Amino acid sequence: MRTSPRRPLILKRRKLTLPDGNASNSPARDEPDGESKGVPKQEHSKGDKPRDRVECGTQKFPAGIKIINHPTMPNTQVVIIPPDADIQSIIEALTAKGRECGSNGPNKFILISSGGSSRPTGSTAAQQTLQSKAETTLARSTRCFSLRAPSGASRLSVCFPAGSGEATSSGLDNSLTNIQWLGKMSSDGLGPCTVKQEMEKENQTPVQETIKIEEDSIAATATSSSLWQDSISERPPYSYMAMIQFAINSTEKKRMTLKDIYTWIEDHFPYFKYVAKPGWKNSIRHNLSLHDMFVRETSANGKISFWTIHPDANRYLTLDQVFKPLDAGSPTSPEYSESVRLSLCRTLADPFSSLPGRKMKPLLPRVSSYLVPIQFPVSQPLILQSSLKVPQPMAQGASLSGSEAIRSSKRVRIAPKVLPSTEEPSSYLTTGPVKEKSHCDERPPPFAPTQSVKENNSQPGEAPASFPAALCIKEEKEDSYPDKWLPSFPPVSSIKEEPVQSDEETGLLLPVPCVKREKHFTVLKSPPRGVSDTVIIKRRKMGRSRRKQHLVLPCSEEPVLVLPESGGSDSFRLASDLPFLQETQSLELSCSQEEGGPFKTPVKEMFCKLPVSSTPSKVPTATPPMGGPDSWRFAPIAKESSELDFSPVRTPQVPFTSLQENLDLLGFNSTPLKNSLFDSPRQLLQTESNDMVSGPLTSSPASNPESTKQSSPELPASGLPENQSLMEGLVLDTMNNSLSKILLDISFSGLEDDILGPEMSWSQFIPELR
DNA sequence: CTATGTAAACAAC
DNA sequence: GTTGTTTACATAG
C-alpha cells in the first residue's frame, strides 16, 4: 500500500446516517469556512475551537481530540481521536456541532485515530482500536437510528462498498472494506443448508411444497433472520451475476465448477432449489458465458473447468458482506435487523425482489446506492476530497452520473476493487484494467501515448512501476470488460488501449486498421493467483453484444498497448491491468477482420460493417470514438458540486473508475461505472502528479483534463512517495447525517501537492499520524 | 438504451 | 446429459 501513488486515497466509505441529535441547523451561511485554503492545522480540543467562523459548535469533545481544519476542503475538519476516546460521544458532539454550524461551519469531519496512521498491510493497533470502536459505535448508532430516528430526520442508509473482502478471504476483512464493519452481519446466517438434494434438473419443475420445510430448517439456522425465510420463498435480490460471484468468492481458490455454483446457490438461496424454475441453471450458464468477468479456466489436464472471476473485476464480495442481517447477537432488536435489512434491501436489492413469482425483475441494487471506494489522485490533499474539490484530473474516474461533463471540475476516482490480499489499493488502481470506452469526450487525451496496461495481477507488487511501461494486456478483451467490473478507472475519455500484441492487436489505437479478431481468445498471462496451470478462457465481447470468449493460454506475451493519441477517442488506461480494447478498437478490428471473426456475436457489433447487429445500434458508423456500446467506462463526470459529499448515494458525483466493479460485482448496476473519470486513459495515468495536485483544491477546473492521468500506472514510476500509508477513518457529514467509513492515505509527502506545498505532509499537521 | 432474466438452439464432450 | 456459447426476446428502469 505504501506504494500507492495516490495521495489521499479513499478506498471506501460506508455511510450511515447519524442520529440526529439536533435537528436544528443553523441558518446557512454560505460559506465555507475559510478553511478551504490551506489551513494549517488548527487544533482545538474539545470545545475550544475558536468560535470563529467555523466554530459553531458548542459541544464539548472529550479531551484529547484534536480538530484541525482540512487544508483544502471547506467546512471540513479533521478530528484526531485518541485511541481511547469515546468515539460515540465524539461523533455526537461533532454532529451537534455540525448542526449548529449548519452549512457555514464545518459540517464534515474526518475522524482518524491518532494512534496509528498507517496500515500498510494490517491495521495498527490504534487503528484497530478506532476501527473497532467505530464499528461498535456505528453499529450501535445505526441501530439507534433505525429505531429512534425521527422519521424524517435520518434514515438509515447503508451502503456497501464494493470491494469488501470476504470473510473467508480475509485479507480485506480487517479493512474498512469489510462490510461487517457496519454491524456485523453474521455470515452464517444461512448456514449451510446442507440440504441439497438435487432434485431438479434444469428442466424439472420446482417443488414448492418442499419449501416450507426448507424454510423451517433455514429459519432455524438463520436465527434472526426472517430474511432468510423469505429467501426461500422469495427470490433473492441478487442478480445471477452477483450470486455467481458470491459463490465463487466463497471458495478459497476463488474458482468453482458450474455444478458447484449451482449447488452453492441452491444451498444459500433455497428459492432456487425449490421454487425457481429449472431454467435458472440455464441462466447461470448464460451469465457465466456472457459476462467477461467470469473467466473459465481449465485445469491443466483439461478435464475440469472452473469458473473464476477475473481478478481485476473481482471484488471478492461475498454473500456475507452483502447480505447478512446484523449479527444475530445484536438481535436485541429485531427491529434493528429488520430495519437494517430493509435498508439494505432498498439499497442493495431490487425493490421488487420481494415479488414472488413471476419473472425476475432486476434484482440488483442499482447503482447509486453503493459506495465505492474512491481514489484520489495522489496529489490530493489528504484525506478526502470531495467530489467537489477533487481535481479534475482525477476526477475523471467516473462519474457515476454524469457522463457528460467530463471536464467538470472535479472528479474523483473511485478505487476499483479491493484486492484481497495484498494489494495495495493503489496497485489496483494502477493496474486495473481499463475498459475503456469512452465516449464522452472527444478530446484527445493528453496523455502520453503509450501505455500499456497490464492485465493481470501477475505482478502485483510491481505493477505500479511497471505500468508505464507496458502493460500487457491480455488480450484483448476488447471490449471492455464486460460489465462493469472494471477495476480501474476508466478514464473518461475513451480508451483505446490495446494490447499490442503483435501486430494484430496492437494497432488499436492507432489508426491502424484493424487487426484480426482472433483475439477473441486471449490468454491471460498469468492466471490469477494460484492457478497457473490452468488455461483461461476468456471471452470478449464485442460491443455491447453479449460476449464471447477467448481462450487464454497460459502463455504470455504481453501485448503492449498503444494508446491512441488521437483525440477522438482517447483511450485511457487505467491502472487496470486489463487490457481492453475499446470498442472502438474492436470496431476497428472488426472491420477489418470481421469476416473471419471467430465470434458469432461480434458480428453484431461490428459497426464498421454493418450496423446490423441486433443490439447495438449505436455503433454504427461513426462515432466510434467512444461511443461504443461499452463505453461505459468513461463517462465523464460532470458534477461539480461544491460541497463535499460523502454520501454514498451520490456516487455519481464522485467519479471513480471502477465503480462499476463495485457495483457490478454485486450485480449492482454498473451504470454508474460506466462513466469514466478521465477523458482518456492517459489522463488517468498522468494525472498523478501535477494535475492532481493542483486540481482539486485550487482550481480544478480548468486544469487539465489531460493531466489527469491515472495515477496508477504511472505513479509508481513517478516515484511517488512511498510513504503513503493508509488508515481508516470515518467521515461524519452533519449535513447529510451520514457517517462513512473511509480508508485514506495520509502519509504523503506532499510532493506534488501544491496545496500543501512540497514537502508537506499531513503528518506535519497531525503529528499523531506519524 | 441498458441491464437483466428467460428460453432455446447448438456445439462439444 | 452436461457444459458452454449465442441468439432472441421480454421487461424494468
JSON list of N, CA, C and O in Angstrom, two decimals, chain A residues 370-413:
[
{"chain": "A", "resi": 370, "resn": "TYR", "atom": "N", "xyz": [-24.50, 2.20, -3.94]},
{"chain": "A", "resi": 370, "resn": "TYR", "atom": "CA", "xyz": [-23.28, 1.72, -3.38]},
{"chain": "A", "resi": 370, "resn": "TYR", "atom": "C", "xyz": [-22.22, 2.69, -3.21]},
{"chain": "A", "resi": 370, "resn": "TYR", "atom": "O", "xyz": [-22.06, 3.57, -3.97]},
{"chain": "A", "resi": 371, "resn": "LEU", "atom": "N", "xyz": [-21.46, 2.41, -2.26]},
{"chain": "A", "resi": 371, "resn": "LEU", "atom": "CA", "xyz": [-20.34, 3.25, -2.11]},
{"chain": "A", "resi": 371, "resn": "LEU", "atom": "C", "xyz": [-19.28, 2.59, -2.82]},
{"chain": "A", "resi": 371, "resn": "LEU", "atom": "O", "xyz": [-19.17, 1.41, -2.81]},
{"chain": "A", "resi": 372, "resn": "VAL", "atom": "N", "xyz": [-18.54, 3.35, -3.32]},
{"chain": "A", "resi": 372, "resn": "VAL", "atom": "CA", "xyz": [-17.47, 2.75, -3.96]},
{"chain": "A", "resi": 372, "resn": "VAL", "atom": "C", "xyz": [-16.28, 3.39, -3.43]},
{"chain": "A", "resi": 372, "resn": "VAL", "atom": "O", "xyz": [-16.29, 4.50, -3.05]},
{"chain": "A", "resi": 373, "resn": "PRO", "atom": "N", "xyz": [-15.29, 2.69, -3.46]},
{"chain": "A", "resi": 373, "resn": "PRO", "atom": "CA", "xyz": [-14.07, 3.26, -2.96]},
{"chain": "A", "resi": 373, "resn": "PRO", "atom": "C", "xyz": [-13.69, 4.34, -3.89]},
{"chain": "A", "resi": 373, "resn": "PRO", "atom": "O", "xyz": [-13.90, 4.21, -5.07]},
{"chain": "A", "resi": 374, "resn": "ILE", "atom": "N", "xyz": [-13.15, 5.28, -3.36]},
{"chain": "A", "resi": 374, "resn": "ILE", "atom": "CA", "xyz": [-12.78, 6.35, -4.22]},
{"chain": "A", "resi": 374, "resn": "ILE", "atom": "C", "xyz": [-11.31, 6.54, -4.15]},
{"chain": "A", "resi": 374, "resn": "ILE", "atom": "O", "xyz": [-10.75, 6.52, -3.10]},
{"chain": "A", "resi": 375, "resn": "GLN", "atom": "N", "xyz": [-10.76, 6.78, -5.22]},
{"chain": "A", "resi": 375, "resn": "GLN", "atom": "CA", "xyz": [-9.37, 7.04, -5.14]},
{"chain": "A", "resi": 375, "resn": "GLN", "atom": "C", "xyz": [-9.15, 8.44, -5.44]},
{"chain": "A", "resi": 375, "resn": "GLN", "atom": "O", "xyz": [-9.78, 8.98, -6.30]},
{"chain": "A", "resi": 376, "resn": "PHE", "atom": "N", "xyz": [-8.22, 8.95, -4.79]},
{"chain": "A", "resi": 376, "resn": "PHE", "atom": "CA", "xyz": [-7.91, 10.28, -5.16]},
{"chain": "A", "resi": 376, "resn": "PHE", "atom": "C", "xyz": [-6.58, 10.25, -5.75]},
{"chain": "A", "resi": 376, "resn": "PHE", "atom": "O", "xyz": [-5.83, 9.37, -5.53]},
{"chain": "A", "resi": 377, "resn": "PRO", "atom": "N", "xyz": [-6.35, 11.22, -6.40]},
{"chain": "A", "resi": 377, "resn": "PRO", "atom": "CA", "xyz": [-5.09, 11.30, -7.05]},
{"chain": "A", "resi": 377, "resn": "PRO", "atom": "C", "xyz": [-4.10, 11.43, -5.99]},
{"chain": "A", "resi": 377, "resn": "PRO", "atom": "O", "xyz": [-4.37, 11.95, -4.95]},
{"chain": "A", "resi": 378, "resn": "VAL", "atom": "N", "xyz": [-3.01, 11.09, -6.30]},
{"chain": "A", "resi": 378, "resn": "VAL", "atom": "CA", "xyz": [-2.01, 11.13, -5.34]},
{"chain": "A", "resi": 378, "resn": "VAL", "atom": "C", "xyz": [-1.82, 12.45, -4.80]},
{"chain": "A", "resi": 378, "resn": "VAL", "atom": "O", "xyz": [-1.60, 12.65, -3.65]},
{"chain": "A", "resi": 379, "resn": "SER", "atom": "N", "xyz": [-1.82, 13.31, -5.63]},
{"chain": "A", "resi": 379, "resn": "SER", "atom": "CA", "xyz": [-1.50, 14.60, -5.17]},
{"chain": "A", "resi": 379, "resn": "SER", "atom": "C", "xyz": [-2.53, 15.17, -4.29]},
{"chain": "A", "resi": 379, "resn": "SER", "atom": "O", "xyz": [-2.31, 16.14, -3.64]},
{"chain": "A", "resi": 380, "resn": "GLN", "atom": "N", "xyz": [-3.59, 14.60, -4.24]},
{"chain": "A", "resi": 380, "resn": "GLN", "atom": "CA", "xyz": [-4.61, 15.19, -3.49]},
{"chain": "A", "resi": 380, "resn": "GLN", "atom": "C", "xyz": [-4.22, 15.38, -2.10]},
{"chain": "A", "resi": 380, "resn": "GLN", "atom": "O", "xyz": [-3.43, 14.70, -1.58]},
{"chain": "A", "resi": 381, "resn": "PRO", "atom": "N", "xyz": [-4.83, 16.21, -1.58]},
{"chain": "A", "resi": 381, "resn": "PRO", "atom": "CA", "xyz": [-4.54, 16.55, -0.23]},
{"chain": "A", "resi": 381, "resn": "PRO", "atom": "C", "xyz": [-5.06, 15.47, 0.58]},
{"chain": "A", "resi": 381, "resn": "PRO", "atom": "O", "xyz": [-5.89, 14.76, 0.20]},
{"chain": "A", "resi": 382, "resn": "LEU", "atom": "N", "xyz": [-4.70, 15.44, 1.61]},
{"chain": "A", "resi": 382, "resn": "LEU", "atom": "CA", "xyz": [-5.11, 14.48, 2.47]},
{"chain": "A", "resi": 382, "resn": "LEU", "atom": "C", "xyz": [-6.31, 13.70, 2.32]},
{"chain": "A", "resi": 382, "resn": "LEU", "atom": "O", "xyz": [-6.50, 12.95, 1.51]},
{"chain": "A", "resi": 383, "resn": "ILE", "atom": "N", "xyz": [-6.96, 13.72, 3.16]},
{"chain": "A", "resi": 383, "resn": "ILE", "atom": "CA", "xyz": [-7.98, 12.82, 3.20]},
{"chain": "A", "resi": 383, "resn": "ILE", "atom": "C", "xyz": [-9.00, 12.76, 2.18]},
{"chain": "A", "resi": 383, "resn": "ILE", "atom": "O", "xyz": [-9.14, 11.82, 1.52]},
{"chain": "A", "resi": 384, "resn": "LEU", "atom": "N", "xyz": [-9.79, 13.60, 2.13]},
{"chain": "A", "resi": 384, "resn": "LEU", "atom": "CA", "xyz": [-10.82, 13.39, 1.26]},
{"chain": "A", "resi": 384, "resn": "LEU", "atom": "C", "xyz": [-10.88, 14.43, 0.33]},
{"chain": "A", "resi": 384, "resn": "LEU", "atom": "O", "xyz": [-10.50, 15.47, 0.57]},
{"chain": "A", "resi": 385, "resn": "GLN", "atom": "N", "xyz": [-11.49, 14.16, -0.62]},
{"chain": "A", "resi": 385, "resn": "GLN", "atom": "CA", "xyz": [-11.74, 15.21, -1.42]},
{"chain": "A", "resi": 385, "resn": "GLN", "atom": "C", "xyz": [-13.12, 15.07, -1.68]},
{"chain": "A", "resi": 385, "resn": "GLN", "atom": "O", "xyz": [-13.62, 14.05, -1.78]},
{"chain": "A", "resi": 386, "resn": "SER", "atom": "N", "xyz": [-13.65, 16.08, -1.80]},
{"chain": "A", "resi": 386, "resn": "SER", "atom": "CA", "xyz": [-15.00, 15.90, -2.05]},
{"chain": "A", "resi": 386, "resn": "SER", "atom": "C", "xyz": [-15.00, 15.84, -3.47]},
{"chain": "A", "resi": 386, "resn": "SER", "atom": "O", "xyz": [-14.06, 16.14, -4.12]},
{"chain": "A", "resi": 387, "resn": "SER", "atom": "N", "xyz": [-16.09, 15.55, -3.88]},
{"chain": "A", "resi": 387, "resn": "SER", "atom": "CA", "xyz": [-16.13, 15.46, -5.28]},
{"chain": "A", "resi": 387, "resn": "SER", "atom": "C", "xyz": [-15.90, 16.80, -5.77]},
{"chain": "A", "resi": 387, "resn": "SER", "atom": "O", "xyz": [-15.40, 17.02, -6.83]},
{"chain": "A", "resi": 388, "resn": "LEU", "atom": "N", "xyz": [-16.23, 17.67, -5.03]},
{"chain": "A", "resi": 388, "resn": "LEU", "atom": "CA", "xyz": [-16.13, 18.99, -5.46]},
{"chain": "A", "resi": 388, "resn": "LEU", "atom": "C", "xyz": [-14.79, 19.34, -5.75]},
{"chain": "A", "resi": 388, "resn": "LEU", "atom": "O", "xyz": [-14.43, 19.82, -6.75]},
{"chain": "A", "resi": 389, "resn": "LYS", "atom": "N", "xyz": [-14.13, 19.22, -4.73]},
{"chain": "A", "resi": 389, "resn": "LYS", "atom": "CA", "xyz": [-12.85, 19.71, -4.84]},
{"chain": "A", "resi": 389, "resn": "LYS", "atom": "C", "xyz": [-11.96, 18.89, -5.59]},
{"chain": "A", "resi": 389, "resn": "LYS", "atom": "O", "xyz": [-10.90, 19.27, -5.87]},
{"chain": "A", "resi": 390, "resn": "VAL", "atom": "N", "xyz": [-12.33, 17.79, -5.84]},
{"chain": "A", "resi": 390, "resn": "VAL", "atom": "CA", "xyz": [-11.40, 16.98, -6.46]},
{"chain": "A", "resi": 390, "resn": "VAL", "atom": "C", "xyz": [-10.93, 17.59, -7.67]},
{"chain": "A", "resi": 390, "resn": "VAL", "atom": "O", "xyz": [-11.66, 18.19, -8.37]},
{"chain": "A", "resi": 391, "resn": "PRO", "atom": "N", "xyz": [-9.79, 17.39, -7.89]},
{"chain": "A", "resi": 391, "resn": "PRO", "atom": "CA", "xyz": [-9.20, 17.99, -9.04]},
{"chain": "A", "resi": 391, "resn": "PRO", "atom": "C", "xyz": [-9.75, 17.31, -10.19]},
{"chain": "A", "resi": 391, "resn": "PRO", "atom": "O", "xyz": [-10.03, 16.16, -10.15]},
{"chain": "A", "resi": 392, "resn": "GLN", "atom": "N", "xyz": [-9.82, 17.95, -11.16]},
{"chain": "A", "resi": 392, "resn": "GLN", "atom": "CA", "xyz": [-10.39, 17.33, -12.25]},
{"chain": "A", "resi": 392, "resn": "GLN", "atom": "C", "xyz": [-9.69, 16.17, -12.68]},
{"chain": "A", "resi": 392, "resn": "GLN", "atom": "O", "xyz": [-10.25, 15.22, -13.02]},
{"chain": "A", "resi": 393, "resn": "PRO", "atom": "N", "xyz": [-8.55, 16.34, -12.73]},
{"chain": "A", "resi": 393, "resn": "PRO", "atom": "CA", "xyz": [-7.82, 15.28, -13.33]},
{"chain": "A", "resi": 393, "resn": "PRO", "atom": "C", "xyz": [-8.23, 14.02, -12.77]},
{"chain": "A", "resi": 393, "resn": "PRO", "atom": "O", "xyz": [-8.50, 13.10, -13.45]},
{"chain": "A", "resi": 394, "resn": "MET", "atom": "N", "xyz": [-8.24, 14.01, -11.57]},
{"chain": "A", "resi": 394, "resn": "MET", "atom": "CA", "xyz": [-8.50, 12.74, -11.06]},
{"chain": "A", "resi": 394, "resn": "MET", "atom": "C", "xyz": [-9.86, 12.34, -11.29]},
{"chain": "A", "resi": 394, "resn": "MET", "atom": "O", "xyz": [-10.17, 11.23, -11.41]},
{"chain": "A", "resi": 395, "resn": "ALA", "atom": "N", "xyz": [-10.59, 13.30, -11.23]},
{"chain": "A", "resi": 395, "resn": "ALA", "atom": "CA", "xyz": [-11.94, 13.03, -11.27]},
{"chain": "A", "resi": 395, "resn": "ALA", "atom": "C", "xyz": [-12.28, 12.16, -12.35]},
{"chain": "A", "resi": 395, "resn": "ALA", "atom": "O", "xyz": [-13.23, 11.47, -12.30]},
{"chain": "A", "resi": 396, "resn": "GLN", "atom": "N", "xyz": [-11.58, 12.17, -13.25]},
{"chain": "A", "resi": 396, "resn": "GLN", "atom": "CA", "xyz": [-12.01, 11.53, -14.37]},
{"chain": "A", "resi": 396, "resn": "GLN", "atom": "C", "xyz": [-12.58, 10.27, -14.12]},
{"chain": "A", "resi": 396, "resn": "GLN", "atom": "O", "xyz": [-13.34, 9.77, -14.81]},
{"chain": "A", "resi": 397, "resn": "GLY", "atom": "N", "xyz": [-12.26, 9.76, -13.17]},
{"chain": "A", "resi": 397, "resn": "GLY", "atom": "CA", "xyz": [-12.74, 8.48, -12.92]},
{"chain": "A", "resi": 397, "resn": "GLY", "atom": "C", "xyz": [-14.08, 8.27, -13.28]},
{"chain": "A", "resi": 397, "resn": "GLY", "atom": "O", "xyz": [-14.40, 7.85, -14.24]},
{"chain": "A", "resi": 398, "resn": "ALA", "atom": "N", "xyz": [-14.92, 8.40, -12.53]},
{"chain": "A", "resi": 398, "resn": "ALA", "atom": "CA", "xyz": [-16.06, 8.03, -13.11]},
{"chain": "A", "resi": 398, "resn": "ALA", "atom": "C", "xyz": [-17.01, 8.86, -12.60]},
{"chain": "A", "resi": 398, "resn": "ALA", "atom": "O", "xyz": [-17.00, 9.18, -11.52]},
{"chain": "A", "resi": 399, "resn": "SER", "atom": "N", "xyz": [-17.85, 9.19, -13.29]},
{"chain": "A", "resi": 399, "resn": "SER", "atom": "CA", "xyz": [-18.80, 9.92, -12.65]},
{"chain": "A", "resi": 399, "resn": "SER", "atom": "C", "xyz": [-19.85, 9.02, -12.80]},
{"chain": "A", "resi": 399, "resn": "SER", "atom": "O", "xyz": [-20.04, 8.48, -13.79]},
{"chain": "A", "resi": 400, "resn": "LEU", "atom": "N", "xyz": [-20.50, 8.87, -11.80]},
{"chain": "A", "resi": 400, "resn": "LEU", "atom": "CA", "xyz": [-21.47, 7.94, -12.00]},
{"chain": "A", "resi": 400, "resn": "LEU", "atom": "C", "xyz": [-22.43, 8.47, -12.88]},
{"chain": "A", "resi": 400, "resn": "LEU", "atom": "O", "xyz": [-22.87, 7.91, -13.79]},
{"chain": "A", "resi": 401, "resn": "SER", "atom": "N", "xyz": [-22.81, 9.56, -12.51]},
{"chain": "A", "resi": 401, "resn": "SER", "atom": "CA", "xyz": [-23.85, 10.02, -13.26]},
{"chain": "A", "resi": 401, "resn": "SER", "atom": "C", "xyz": [-23.47, 10.72, -14.45]},
{"chain": "A", "resi": 401, "resn": "SER", "atom": "O", "xyz": [-23.91, 10.47, -15.50]},
{"chain": "A", "resi": 402, "resn": "GLY", "atom": "N", "xyz": [-22.78, 11.67, -14.32]},
{"chain": "A", "resi": 402, "resn": "GLY", "atom": "CA", "xyz": [-22.70, 12.46, -15.46]},
{"chain": "A", "resi": 402, "resn": "GLY", "atom": "C", "xyz": [-21.74, 11.94, -16.34]},
{"chain": "A", "resi": 402, "resn": "GLY", "atom": "O", "xyz": [-20.69, 11.67, -16.00]},
{"chain": "A", "resi": 403, "resn": "SER", "atom": "N", "xyz": [-22.11, 11.84, -17.41]},
{"chain": "A", "resi": 403, "resn": "SER", "atom": "CA", "xyz": [-21.17, 11.40, -18.27]},
{"chain": "A", "resi": 403, "resn": "SER", "atom": "C", "xyz": [-20.74, 12.51, -19.01]},
{"chain": "A", "resi": 403, "resn": "SER", "atom": "O", "xyz": [-19.81, 12.50, -19.67]},
{"chain": "A", "resi": 404, "resn": "GLU", "atom": "N", "xyz": [-21.39, 13.39, -18.94]},
{"chain": "A", "resi": 404, "resn": "GLU", "atom": "CA", "xyz": [-21.03, 14.37, -19.86]},
{"chain": "A", "resi": 404, "resn": "GLU", "atom": "C", "xyz": [-19.98, 15.28, -19.49]},
{"chain": "A", "resi": 404, "resn": "GLU", "atom": "O", "xyz": [-19.09, 15.54, -20.18]},
{"chain": "A", "resi": 405, "resn": "ALA", "atom": "N", "xyz": [-20.06, 15.83, -18.48]},
{"chain": "A", "resi": 405, "resn": "ALA", "atom": "CA", "xyz": [-19.20, 16.87, -18.30]},
{"chain": "A", "resi": 405, "resn": "ALA", "atom": "C", "xyz": [-17.96, 16.33, -17.89]},
{"chain": "A", "resi": 405, "resn": "ALA", "atom": "O", "xyz": [-17.68, 16.18, -16.80]},
{"chain": "A", "resi": 406, "resn": "ILE", "atom": "N", "xyz": [-17.25, 16.08, -18.66]},
{"chain": "A", "resi": 406, "resn": "ILE", "atom": "CA", "xyz": [-16.10, 15.48, -18.29]},
{"chain": "A", "resi": 406, "resn": "ILE", "atom": "C", "xyz": [-15.26, 16.35, -17.59]},
{"chain": "A", "resi": 406, "resn": "ILE", "atom": "O", "xyz": [-14.65, 16.07, -16.64]},
{"chain": "A", "resi": 407, "resn": "ARG", "atom": "N", "xyz": [-15.18, 17.39, -18.11]},
{"chain": "A", "resi": 407, "resn": "ARG", "atom": "CA", "xyz": [-14.29, 18.27, -17.53]},
{"chain": "A", "resi": 407, "resn": "ARG", "atom": "C", "xyz": [-14.71, 18.90, -16.38]},
{"chain": "A", "resi": 407, "resn": "ARG", "atom": "O", "xyz": [-14.07, 19.65, -15.82]},
{"chain": "A", "resi": 408, "resn": "SER", "atom": "N", "xyz": [-15.75, 18.71, -15.99]},
{"chain": "A", "resi": 408, "resn": "SER", "atom": "CA", "xyz": [-16.24, 19.50, -14.98]},
{"chain": "A", "resi": 408, "resn": "SER", "atom": "C", "xyz": [-15.22, 19.51, -14.02]},
{"chain": "A", "resi": 408, "resn": "SER", "atom": "O", "xyz": [-14.25, 18.92, -14.09]},
{"chain": "A", "resi": 409, "resn": "SER", "atom": "N", "xyz": [-15.40, 20.15, -13.10]},
{"chain": "A", "resi": 409, "resn": "SER", "atom": "CA", "xyz": [-14.33, 20.26, -12.30]},
{"chain": "A", "resi": 409, "resn": "SER", "atom": "C", "xyz": [-13.92, 19.12, -11.55]},
{"chain": "A", "resi": 409, "resn": "SER", "atom": "O", "xyz": [-12.84, 18.83, -11.49]},
{"chain": "A", "resi": 410, "resn": "LYS", "atom": "N", "xyz": [-14.62, 18.56, -10.83]},
{"chain": "A", "resi": 410, "resn": "LYS", "atom": "CA", "xyz": [-13.93, 17.62, -10.07]},
{"chain": "A", "resi": 410, "resn": "LYS", "atom": "C", "xyz": [-14.31, 16.29, -10.38]},
{"chain": "A", "resi": 410, "resn": "LYS", "atom": "O", "xyz": [-15.38, 15.98, -10.54]},
{"chain": "A", "resi": 411, "resn": "ARG", "atom": "N", "xyz": [-13.43, 15.49, -10.28]},
{"chain": "A", "resi": 411, "resn": "ARG", "atom": "CA", "xyz": [-13.80, 14.15, -10.47]},
{"chain": "A", "resi": 411, "resn": "ARG", "atom": "C", "xyz": [-13.07, 13.39, -9.50]},
{"chain": "A", "resi": 411, "resn": "ARG", "atom": "O", "xyz": [-11.98, 13.69, -9.17]},
{"chain": "A", "resi": 412, "resn": "VAL", "atom": "N", "xyz": [-13.62, 12.39, -9.07]},
{"chain": "A", "resi": 412, "resn": "VAL", "atom": "CA", "xyz": [-12.93, 11.61, -8.15]},
{"chain": "A", "resi": 412, "resn": "VAL", "atom": "C", "xyz": [-12.86, 10.27, -8.71]},
{"chain": "A", "resi": 412, "resn": "VAL", "atom": "O", "xyz": [-13.76, 9.86, -9.35]},
{"chain": "A", "resi": 413, "resn": "ARG", "atom": "N", "xyz": [-11.89, 9.62, -8.41]},
{"chain": "A", "resi": 413, "resn": "ARG", "atom": "CA", "xyz": [-11.88, 8.30, -8.90]},
{"chain": "A", "resi": 413, "resn": "ARG", "atom": "C", "xyz": [-12.22, 7.40, -7.83]},
{"chain": "A", "resi": 413, "resn": "ARG", "atom": "O", "xyz": [-11.86, 7.61, -6.72]}
]
